[in-house]
């Protein structure tokens, strides 16, 4: 996997780190997830989504966030931008203030969109 871009957003004391990678298969994604878990041992969540073209696969993972509030918004940005062979990880450090479902959806989508807007 090749790291394409990174970003960082603070929202109501929670820290969100975004990572955009090019990827070819699920094994690469699993390996990168393990690396991120080692690097961010104190992170509350490592949510992600990916789209691979051959064979076509797409997946969204909420990693303990309420269902559909993290992985799905990440995947939605990838779909809208028609991105393939990419994976986005968003590492969250909870800051003590709950964001609510709408807030989570908005911030995970924003972190992801910003990864592409910086290119």
PDB file of N, CA and C in Angstrom, residues 16-19 21 32-46 89-93:
ATOM      1  N   UNK A  16      -9.372  13.344  15.078  1.00  0.00           N
ATOM      2  CA  UNK A  16      -9.593  12.438  13.957  1.00  0.00           C
ATOM      3  C   UNK A  16      -8.404  12.539  13.003  1.00  0.00           C
ATOM      4  N   UNK A  17      -7.731  11.425  12.797  1.00  0.00           N
ATOM      5  CA  UNK A  17      -6.598  11.368  11.871  1.00  0.00           C
ATOM      6  C   UNK A  17      -7.030  10.560  10.649  1.00  0.00           C
ATOM      7  N   UNK A  18      -6.939  11.162   9.472  1.00  0.00           N
ATOM      8  CA  UNK A  18      -7.321  10.484   8.242  1.00  0.00           C
ATOM      9  C   UNK A  18      -6.105  10.026   7.455  1.00  0.00           C
ATOM     10  N   UNK A  19      -6.217   8.847   6.860  1.00  0.00           N
ATOM     11  CA  UNK A  19      -5.145   8.269   6.048  1.00  0.00           C
ATOM     12  C   UNK A  19      -5.745   7.723   4.759  1.00  0.00           C
ATOM     13  N   UNK A  21      -4.873   5.646   1.338  1.00  0.00           N
ATOM     14  CA  UNK A  21      -3.897   4.745   0.733  1.00  0.00           C
ATOM     15  C   UNK A  21      -4.396   4.239  -0.610  1.00  0.00           C
ATOM     16  N   UNK A  32      -2.088  -3.081   6.926  1.00  0.00           N
ATOM     17  CA  UNK A  32      -2.009  -1.662   7.300  1.00  0.00           C
ATOM     18  C   UNK A  32      -2.817  -1.396   8.565  1.00  0.00           C
ATOM     19  N   UNK A  33      -3.971  -2.057   8.707  1.00  0.00           N
ATOM     20  CA  UNK A  33      -4.784  -1.914   9.911  1.00  0.00           C
ATOM     21  C   UNK A  33      -3.986  -2.352  11.144  1.00  0.00           C
ATOM     22  N   UNK A  34      -3.289  -3.453  11.040  1.00  0.00           N
ATOM     23  CA  UNK A  34      -2.460  -3.923  12.164  1.00  0.00           C
ATOM     24  C   UNK A  34      -1.383  -2.897  12.516  1.00  0.00           C
ATOM     25  N   UNK A  35      -0.759  -2.297  11.507  1.00  0.00           N
ATOM     26  CA  UNK A  35       0.259  -1.261  11.756  1.00  0.00           C
ATOM     27  C   UNK A  35      -0.352  -0.060  12.471  1.00  0.00           C
ATOM     28  N   UNK A  36      -1.517   0.375  11.995  1.00  0.00           N
ATOM     29  CA  UNK A  36      -2.171   1.526  12.620  1.00  0.00           C
ATOM     30  C   UNK A  36      -2.564   1.226  14.065  1.00  0.00           C
ATOM     31  N   UNK A  37      -3.013   0.002  14.325  1.00  0.00           N
ATOM     32  CA  UNK A  37      -3.375  -0.374  15.695  1.00  0.00           C
ATOM     33  C   UNK A  37      -2.153  -0.344  16.615  1.00  0.00           C
ATOM     34  N   UNK A  38      -0.986  -0.698  16.090  1.00  0.00           N
ATOM     35  CA  UNK A  38       0.243  -0.639  16.884  1.00  0.00           C
ATOM     36  C   UNK A  38       0.666   0.810  17.117  1.00  0.00           C
ATOM     37  N   UNK A  39       0.549   1.638  16.081  1.00  0.00           N
ATOM     38  CA  UNK A  39       0.961   3.047  16.170  1.00  0.00           C
ATOM     39  C   UNK A  39       0.008   3.877  17.037  1.00  0.00           C
ATOM     40  N   UNK A  40      -1.256   3.499  17.048  1.00  0.00           N
ATOM     41  CA  UNK A  40      -2.289   4.272  17.754  1.00  0.00           C
ATOM     42  C   UNK A  40      -2.957   3.403  18.815  1.00  0.00           C
ATOM     43  N   UNK A  41      -2.155   2.888  19.732  1.00  0.00           N
ATOM     44  CA  UNK A  41      -2.645   1.959  20.756  1.00  0.00           C
ATOM     45  C   UNK A  41      -3.740   2.557  21.627  1.00  0.00           C
ATOM     46  N   UNK A  42      -3.710   3.868  21.841  1.00  0.00           N
ATOM     47  CA  UNK A  42      -4.697   4.502  22.716  1.00  0.00           C
ATOM     48  C   UNK A  42      -5.898   5.047  21.953  1.00  0.00           C
ATOM     49  N   UNK A  43      -5.956   4.821  20.654  1.00  0.00           N
ATOM     50  CA  UNK A  43      -7.096   5.296  19.857  1.00  0.00           C
ATOM     51  C   UNK A  43      -8.366   4.572  20.291  1.00  0.00           C
ATOM     52  N   UNK A  44      -9.459   5.285  20.273  1.00  0.00           N
ATOM     53  CA  UNK A  44     -10.753   4.713  20.643  1.00  0.00           C
ATOM     54  C   UNK A  44     -11.320   3.867  19.506  1.00  0.00           C
ATOM     55  N   UNK A  45     -11.158   4.361  18.268  1.00  0.00           N
ATOM     56  CA  UNK A  45     -11.699   3.679  17.088  1.00  0.00           C
ATOM     57  C   UNK A  45     -10.747   3.849  15.912  1.00  0.00           C
ATOM     58  N   UNK A  46     -10.659   2.808  15.085  1.00  0.00           N
ATOM     59  CA  UNK A  46      -9.995   2.921  13.782  1.00  0.00           C
ATOM     60  C   UNK A  46     -11.015   2.423  12.759  1.00  0.00           C
ATOM     61  N   UNK A  89      -8.571   5.135   6.208  1.00  0.00           N
ATOM     62  CA  UNK A  89      -8.662   4.843   7.631  1.00  0.00           C
ATOM     63  C   UNK A  89      -8.855   6.162   8.352  1.00  0.00           C
ATOM     64  N   UNK A  90      -9.737   6.178   9.350  1.00  0.00           N
ATOM     65  CA  UNK A  90      -9.874   7.345  10.214  1.00  0.00           C
ATOM     66  C   UNK A  90      -9.697   6.864  11.653  1.00  0.00           C
ATOM     67  N   UNK A  91      -8.647   7.383  12.294  1.00  0.00           N
ATOM     68  CA  UNK A  91      -8.309   7.018  13.664  1.00  0.00           C
ATOM     69  C   UNK A  91      -8.907   8.091  14.567  1.00  0.00           C
ATOM     70  N   UNK A  92      -9.720   7.656  15.544  1.00  0.00           N
ATOM     71  CA  UNK A  92     -10.361   8.606  16.456  1.00  0.00           C
ATOM     72  C   UNK A  92      -9.880   8.410  17.881  1.00  0.00           C
ATOM     73  N   UNK A  93      -9.520   9.528  18.484  1.00  0.00           N
ATOM     74  CA  UNK A  93      -9.245   9.586  19.914  1.00  0.00           C
ATOM     75  C   UNK A  93     -10.397  10.351  20.537  1.00  0.00           C
TER      76      UNK A  93
END
